[in-house]
């Protein structure tokens, strides 16, 4: 009898362990935030969340293939990609982040100014040296070394790339027609690296390099980054407040899939974006249990409510009230075997 009780207890512990863990994969953009969130959530709720920073494109692929509980992505999935999924996928925003032009220019101590056109021309390969007249005109009085520009960009399917290229497509007709917007692009020039950390690494180790990275990666690597001219003509240096202003006044669609780059808000930072978690509305699939579905639902609810306190200390803007409200409504729509839980 005692042996049977021991076996039963072991099975119960195994079941509890399975229900107390979740897996996610995707965007590197929010990885520093998610690392903190999930560590704190484990302390609070006893749930282990294993999140792999593999890029938004890979995350979207893994959730479509149902190999993870949720995906992280800086760009929402396209209508075509959603139709190709085996069942209905939902998006919720978890934070707002800024993509910054970081650079390595010895001797330059004050932040450089960039316009969207100059950034597009650098990534089109039209501006090849740092002392180009287009850059010099934006930065009078700054002694810029005549170094060749080494363009660093992502080699993997990347939501950060989507955000950056989405912005460039809005401010440069040449970029829009020749390169366009996407997770993966046919780059005219550049050295590819995997993840935000990879691009930051190239910039840090290469005098004359420029790369687009999420704000926290520039700060963590002590990389200077430039201010970018917004739609109102102001040069704005990325920070939580101007990134949050990019979403101010935006009407959130029911599915929360929206672009906030090149915002009309006169004080906003122009290369900002929501980052998303993607998951299935119907949670009964591939042997999943109700307990696993409940564990995911509780985590997602925590991320858009109590977990928001970790956003700003890590250089991400917290969700505006309208986005948080939409996220909670979407989470509440989750079902198991066709029933809400």
Short mmCIF file of C-alpha atoms in Angstrom, two decimals:
data_model
loop_
_atom_site.label_atom_id
_atom_site.label_comp_id
_atom_site.label_asym_id
_atom_site.label_seq_id
_atom_site.Cartn_x
_atom_site.Cartn_y
_atom_site.Cartn_z
CA UNK A 1 0.00 0.00 0.00
CA UNK A 2 2.81 2.34 0.94
CA UNK A 3 4.55 1.60 -2.36
CA UNK A 4 1.35 2.36 -4.30
CA UNK A 5 1.03 5.69 -2.49
CA UNK A 6 4.63 6.54 -3.34
CA UNK A 7 4.04 5.82 -7.03
CA UNK A 8 0.85 7.88 -6.98
CA UNK A 9 2.69 10.75 -5.34
CA UNK A 10 5.45 10.58 -7.93
CA UNK A 11 2.91 10.66 -10.76
CA UNK A 12 1.19 13.64 -9.18
CA UNK A 13 4.50 15.47 -8.91
CA UNK A 14 5.32 14.71 -12.56
CA UNK A 15 1.91 16.02 -13.62
CA UNK A 16 2.33 19.17 -11.52
CA UNK A 17 5.79 19.71 -12.97
CA UNK A 18 4.44 19.48 -16.53
CA UNK A 19 1.70 21.95 -15.71
CA UNK A 20 4.21 24.28 -14.05
CA UNK A 21 6.30 24.90 -17.15
CA UNK A 22 5.78 26.69 -20.44
CA UNK A 23 7.85 27.14 -23.57
CA UNK A 24 8.11 30.13 -25.85
CA UNK A 25 10.34 31.24 -28.69
CA UNK A 26 10.80 34.24 -30.92
CA UNK A 27 11.82 37.88 -30.84
CA UNK A 28 15.14 38.96 -29.37
CA UNK A 29 13.75 42.54 -29.13
CA UNK A 30 11.93 41.82 -25.79
CA UNK A 31 14.33 39.13 -24.54
CA UNK A 32 15.88 41.24 -21.74
CA UNK A 33 12.37 42.10 -20.52
CA UNK A 34 11.05 38.55 -20.80
CA UNK A 35 14.08 37.16 -18.98
CA UNK A 36 13.29 39.42 -16.04
CA UNK A 37 9.55 38.84 -16.20
CA UNK A 38 9.83 35.07 -16.32
CA UNK A 39 12.38 34.94 -13.50
CA UNK A 40 10.06 37.01 -11.32
CA UNK A 41 7.02 34.97 -12.34
CA UNK A 42 8.78 31.76 -11.33
CA UNK A 43 9.40 33.28 -7.89
CA UNK A 44 5.79 34.42 -7.60
CA UNK A 45 3.89 31.52 -9.19
CA UNK A 46 6.37 28.63 -9.29
CA UNK A 47 6.03 28.35 -13.08
CA UNK A 48 9.14 27.91 -15.21
CA UNK A 49 8.99 29.69 -18.60
CA UNK A 50 11.66 28.65 -21.08
CA UNK A 51 11.89 31.38 -23.74
CA UNK A 52 14.32 31.00 -26.62
CA UNK A 53 15.51 34.21 -28.31
CA UNK A 54 15.58 32.94 -31.91
CA UNK A 55 14.03 35.86 -33.84
CA UNK A 56 10.43 36.73 -34.66
CA UNK A 57 10.39 34.73 -37.88
CA UNK A 58 11.46 31.54 -36.12
CA UNK A 59 8.97 32.20 -33.33
CA UNK A 60 6.12 32.56 -35.81
CA UNK A 61 7.19 29.32 -37.48
CA UNK A 62 7.31 27.44 -34.17
CA UNK A 63 3.88 28.56 -33.00
CA UNK A 64 2.44 27.67 -36.41
CA UNK A 65 3.98 24.20 -36.05
CA UNK A 66 2.68 24.02 -32.46
CA UNK A 67 6.08 23.21 -30.98
CA UNK A 68 5.84 25.98 -28.33
CA UNK A 69 3.11 27.32 -26.05
CA UNK A 70 3.55 30.86 -27.34
CA UNK A 71 5.67 32.91 -29.72
CA UNK A 72 7.24 36.32 -29.30
CA UNK A 73 7.18 38.65 -32.30
CA UNK A 74 7.79 42.35 -32.84
CA UNK A 75 5.60 42.37 -35.89
CA UNK A 76 2.16 40.83 -36.11
CA UNK A 77 1.72 37.86 -38.41
CA UNK A 78 0.34 38.64 -41.84
CA UNK A 79 -3.16 37.65 -42.92
CA UNK A 80 -1.61 35.02 -45.19
CA UNK A 81 0.47 33.53 -42.37
CA UNK A 82 -2.53 33.44 -40.06
CA UNK A 83 -4.59 31.62 -42.69
CA UNK A 84 -1.82 29.05 -43.06
CA UNK A 85 -1.89 28.21 -39.33
CA UNK A 86 -3.83 25.10 -38.28
CA UNK A 87 -6.21 27.11 -36.09
CA UNK A 88 -6.92 30.67 -35.00
CA UNK A 89 -3.93 32.52 -33.55
CA UNK A 90 -4.27 35.54 -31.27
CA UNK A 91 -1.91 38.47 -30.64
CA UNK A 92 -1.48 40.51 -27.48
CA UNK A 93 0.98 43.40 -27.05
CA UNK A 94 3.24 43.19 -23.99
CA UNK A 95 5.44 46.29 -24.29
CA UNK A 96 6.56 49.14 -26.52
CA UNK A 97 10.19 49.27 -27.56
CA UNK A 98 12.37 51.60 -29.62
CA UNK A 99 14.75 50.64 -32.43
CA UNK A 100 17.80 52.90 -32.48
CA UNK A 101 20.63 53.58 -34.97
CA UNK A 102 23.66 52.63 -32.88
CA UNK A 103 27.17 53.33 -34.12
CA UNK A 104 30.89 53.11 -33.34
CA UNK A 105 32.65 56.38 -34.09
CA UNK A 106 35.81 57.03 -32.04
CA UNK A 107 36.00 60.63 -30.86
CA UNK A 108 32.32 61.45 -31.43
CA UNK A 109 30.86 62.08 -27.99
CA UNK A 110 27.48 63.73 -28.62
CA UNK A 111 24.55 61.85 -30.21
CA UNK A 112 24.44 62.24 -33.98
CA UNK A 113 21.27 63.33 -35.74
CA UNK A 114 19.69 61.21 -38.46
CA UNK A 115 16.75 61.68 -40.79
CA UNK A 116 14.81 58.77 -42.22
CA UNK A 117 16.20 59.57 -45.67
CA UNK A 118 19.80 59.46 -44.45
CA UNK A 119 19.22 56.13 -42.69
CA UNK A 120 17.58 54.73 -45.81
CA UNK A 121 20.45 55.94 -48.01
CA UNK A 122 23.01 54.36 -45.65
CA UNK A 123 21.21 51.02 -45.81
CA UNK A 124 20.74 51.36 -49.58
CA UNK A 125 24.52 51.74 -49.88
CA UNK A 126 24.27 55.27 -51.28
CA UNK A 127 26.02 56.92 -48.31
CA UNK A 128 29.32 55.12 -47.86
CA UNK A 129 31.43 57.26 -45.50
CA UNK A 130 30.70 58.98 -42.21
CA UNK A 131 31.85 62.39 -43.41
CA UNK A 132 29.32 62.35 -46.25
CA UNK A 133 27.79 65.80 -46.74
CA UNK A 134 24.29 64.53 -45.94
CA UNK A 135 25.39 63.42 -42.46
CA UNK A 136 27.60 66.50 -41.95
CA UNK A 137 24.69 68.83 -42.80
CA UNK A 138 22.60 67.34 -40.00
CA UNK A 139 25.45 67.60 -37.49
CA UNK A 140 27.15 70.99 -37.87
CA UNK A 141 30.12 71.53 -35.59
CA UNK A 142 30.62 67.80 -34.98
CA UNK A 143 33.99 66.43 -36.07
CA UNK A 144 33.08 63.15 -37.75
CA UNK A 145 35.96 60.87 -38.81
CA UNK A 146 36.13 59.98 -42.53
CA UNK A 147 35.65 56.27 -41.80
CA UNK A 148 33.90 53.98 -44.25
CA UNK A 149 30.47 52.94 -43.02
CA UNK A 150 30.13 49.27 -42.13
CA UNK A 151 26.42 48.48 -42.27
CA UNK A 152 25.31 45.86 -39.74
CA UNK A 153 21.92 44.21 -40.12
CA UNK A 154 20.10 41.05 -39.16
CA UNK A 155 20.76 37.75 -40.89
CA UNK A 156 17.76 35.95 -39.33
CA UNK A 157 14.03 36.49 -39.70
CA UNK A 158 13.60 39.47 -37.42
CA UNK A 159 10.78 41.59 -36.07
CA UNK A 160 13.32 44.32 -35.37
CA UNK A 161 14.10 44.28 -39.09
CA UNK A 162 10.38 44.50 -39.82
CA UNK A 163 10.01 47.55 -37.56
CA UNK A 164 13.07 49.29 -39.00
CA UNK A 165 12.11 48.56 -42.61
CA UNK A 166 8.49 49.52 -41.94
CA UNK A 167 9.73 52.92 -40.80
CA UNK A 168 12.09 53.31 -43.77
CA UNK A 169 9.29 52.38 -46.19
CA UNK A 170 7.18 55.20 -44.75
CA UNK A 171 9.90 57.86 -45.11
CA UNK A 172 11.73 56.78 -48.30
CA UNK A 173 9.92 55.96 -51.53
CA UNK A 174 13.18 54.53 -52.90
CA UNK A 175 13.52 52.15 -49.96
CA UNK A 176 9.87 51.13 -50.29
CA UNK A 177 10.21 50.35 -54.00
CA UNK A 178 13.64 48.69 -53.92
CA UNK A 179 13.65 46.83 -50.58
CA UNK A 180 10.31 47.18 -48.80
CA UNK A 181 9.14 45.88 -45.44
CA UNK A 182 9.62 42.43 -43.94
CA UNK A 183 11.22 40.13 -41.39
CA UNK A 184 13.78 39.05 -43.97
CA UNK A 185 14.95 41.31 -46.79
CA UNK A 186 17.15 41.31 -49.86
CA UNK A 187 19.68 43.72 -48.39
CA UNK A 188 21.56 45.98 -50.82
CA UNK A 189 24.58 46.10 -48.47
CA UNK A 190 25.67 45.03 -45.03
CA UNK A 191 27.16 42.47 -42.68
CA UNK A 192 24.57 40.09 -41.26
CA UNK A 193 24.39 38.99 -37.65
CA UNK A 194 21.90 36.91 -35.67
CA UNK A 195 19.73 38.62 -33.09
CA UNK A 196 19.84 42.09 -31.61
CA UNK A 197 22.83 40.94 -29.58
CA UNK A 198 24.64 39.87 -32.76
CA UNK A 199 24.14 43.23 -34.47
CA UNK A 200 25.20 45.05 -31.30
CA UNK A 201 28.31 42.87 -31.22
CA UNK A 202 29.26 43.82 -34.79
CA UNK A 203 28.84 47.52 -34.02
CA UNK A 204 30.79 47.31 -30.78
CA UNK A 205 33.75 45.55 -32.39
CA UNK A 206 33.89 47.55 -35.65
CA UNK A 207 34.93 51.22 -35.78
CA UNK A 208 32.77 52.89 -38.41
CA UNK A 209 29.86 50.47 -38.01
CA UNK A 210 26.17 51.33 -37.75
CA UNK A 211 23.41 48.93 -36.76
CA UNK A 212 19.75 49.04 -35.79
CA UNK A 213 19.03 47.46 -32.40
CA UNK A 214 16.41 47.64 -29.67
CA UNK A 215 17.25 50.41 -27.20
CA UNK A 216 18.20 48.15 -24.30
CA UNK A 217 20.86 46.38 -26.42
CA UNK A 218 22.54 49.71 -27.20
CA UNK A 219 22.51 50.63 -23.53
CA UNK A 220 23.72 47.25 -22.32
CA UNK A 221 26.63 47.33 -24.78
CA UNK A 222 27.37 51.00 -24.00
CA UNK A 223 26.88 51.91 -27.67
CA UNK A 224 26.09 55.48 -28.63
CA UNK A 225 22.90 55.90 -30.64
CA UNK A 226 21.51 58.79 -32.61
CA UNK A 227 18.40 60.90 -32.44
CA UNK A 228 15.98 60.47 -35.33
CA UNK A 229 13.82 63.15 -36.93
CA UNK A 230 10.13 62.44 -36.44
CA UNK A 231 7.22 63.36 -38.69
CA UNK A 232 6.89 66.76 -37.01
CA UNK A 233 10.52 67.56 -37.86
CA UNK A 234 11.89 67.15 -34.31
CA UNK A 235 15.04 65.16 -33.61
CA UNK A 236 14.14 62.79 -30.78
CA UNK A 237 16.47 60.56 -28.79
CA UNK A 238 14.88 57.24 -27.89
CA UNK A 239 13.60 56.74 -24.35
CA UNK A 240 10.52 55.27 -22.68
CA UNK A 241 8.42 58.44 -22.82
CA UNK A 242 8.85 59.30 -26.53
CA UNK A 243 8.46 55.61 -27.46
CA UNK A 244 5.20 55.47 -25.51
CA UNK A 245 3.98 58.63 -27.25
CA UNK A 246 4.19 56.79 -30.58
CA UNK A 247 1.15 54.79 -29.45
CA UNK A 248 -0.75 57.72 -27.93
CA UNK A 249 -4.02 58.28 -29.72
CA UNK A 250 -3.65 55.14 -31.83
CA UNK A 251 -6.95 53.33 -32.25
CA UNK A 252 -6.20 49.75 -31.31
CA UNK A 253 -7.91 47.31 -33.67
CA UNK A 254 -9.73 44.37 -32.11
CA UNK A 255 -6.83 42.03 -32.89
CA UNK A 256 -4.19 44.64 -31.77
CA UNK A 257 -2.17 44.25 -35.00
CA UNK A 258 -1.04 47.81 -35.67
CA UNK A 259 2.02 49.77 -36.78
CA UNK A 260 3.11 52.80 -34.73
CA UNK A 261 6.25 53.76 -36.66
CA UNK A 262 6.51 57.36 -37.93
CA UNK A 263 3.79 58.47 -35.52
CA UNK A 264 2.07 61.80 -36.04
CA UNK A 265 2.52 62.66 -32.35
CA UNK A 266 4.90 65.66 -32.42
CA UNK A 267 7.00 64.49 -29.45
CA UNK A 268 7.17 60.81 -30.29
CA UNK A 269 10.19 58.73 -31.25
CA UNK A 270 9.57 57.56 -34.82
CA UNK A 271 11.00 53.99 -34.80
CA UNK A 272 8.86 52.43 -32.07
CA UNK A 273 6.74 49.31 -31.99
CA UNK A 274 4.59 47.08 -29.87
CA UNK A 275 6.05 43.64 -29.28
CA UNK A 276 3.60 40.75 -29.20
CA UNK A 277 2.94 37.33 -27.74
CA UNK A 278 1.14 34.98 -30.15
CA UNK A 279 -0.85 31.91 -29.06
CA UNK A 280 -3.81 29.75 -30.06
CA UNK A 281 -7.32 30.71 -29.08
CA UNK A 282 -8.37 27.05 -28.81
CA UNK A 283 -5.97 25.44 -26.39
CA UNK A 284 -7.00 21.79 -26.76
CA UNK A 285 -4.54 20.40 -29.29
CA UNK A 286 -1.58 18.02 -29.49
CA UNK A 287 -2.31 16.38 -26.15
CA UNK A 288 -2.49 19.63 -24.19
CA UNK A 289 -4.40 19.57 -20.93
CA UNK A 290 -6.74 22.09 -19.39
CA UNK A 291 -4.18 22.65 -16.65
CA UNK A 292 -1.55 23.65 -19.23
CA UNK A 293 -4.00 26.03 -20.87
CA UNK A 294 -4.81 27.58 -17.50
CA UNK A 295 -1.10 28.00 -16.74
CA UNK A 296 -0.60 29.88 -20.01
CA UNK A 297 -3.66 32.05 -19.46
CA UNK A 298 -2.49 33.04 -15.98
CA UNK A 299 0.99 33.92 -17.29
CA UNK A 300 -0.36 36.08 -20.12
CA UNK A 301 -2.74 37.88 -17.78
CA UNK A 302 0.12 38.59 -15.37
CA UNK A 303 2.34 39.91 -18.21
CA UNK A 304 -0.18 42.60 -19.20
CA UNK A 305 -1.12 43.54 -15.63
CA UNK A 306 1.26 43.12 -12.66
CA UNK A 307 4.20 42.23 -14.90
CA UNK A 308 4.10 45.65 -16.55
CA UNK A 309 6.06 47.12 -13.64
CA UNK A 310 9.21 45.56 -15.10
CA UNK A 311 8.92 47.34 -18.48
CA UNK A 312 10.24 50.82 -17.76
CA UNK A 313 13.23 49.84 -15.56
CA UNK A 314 14.44 47.78 -18.54
CA UNK A 315 13.91 50.57 -21.11
CA UNK A 316 10.59 49.39 -22.53
CA UNK A 317 7.46 51.50 -22.32
CA UNK A 318 4.52 50.04 -20.46
CA UNK A 319 1.31 49.33 -22.36
CA UNK A 320 -1.12 52.22 -22.65
CA UNK A 321 -4.47 51.55 -20.99
CA UNK A 322 -6.32 50.90 -24.26
CA UNK A 323 -3.76 48.29 -25.36
CA UNK A 324 -3.76 46.58 -21.95
CA UNK A 325 -7.56 46.44 -21.98
CA UNK A 326 -7.64 44.89 -25.46
CA UNK A 327 -5.00 42.36 -24.40
CA UNK A 328 -7.08 41.25 -21.40
CA UNK A 329 -10.18 40.88 -23.60
CA UNK A 330 -8.23 38.72 -26.06
CA UNK A 331 -6.81 36.53 -23.28
CA UNK A 332 -10.34 36.07 -21.88
CA UNK A 333 -11.45 34.69 -25.26
CA UNK A 334 -9.21 31.61 -24.94
CA UNK A 335 -11.10 28.29 -25.05
CA UNK A 336 -10.49 24.66 -24.22
CA UNK A 337 -12.59 22.15 -26.10
CA UNK A 338 -14.69 25.06 -27.35
CA UNK A 339 -15.43 26.48 -23.91
CA UNK A 340 -13.99 29.51 -22.16
CA UNK A 341 -12.12 28.70 -18.97
#
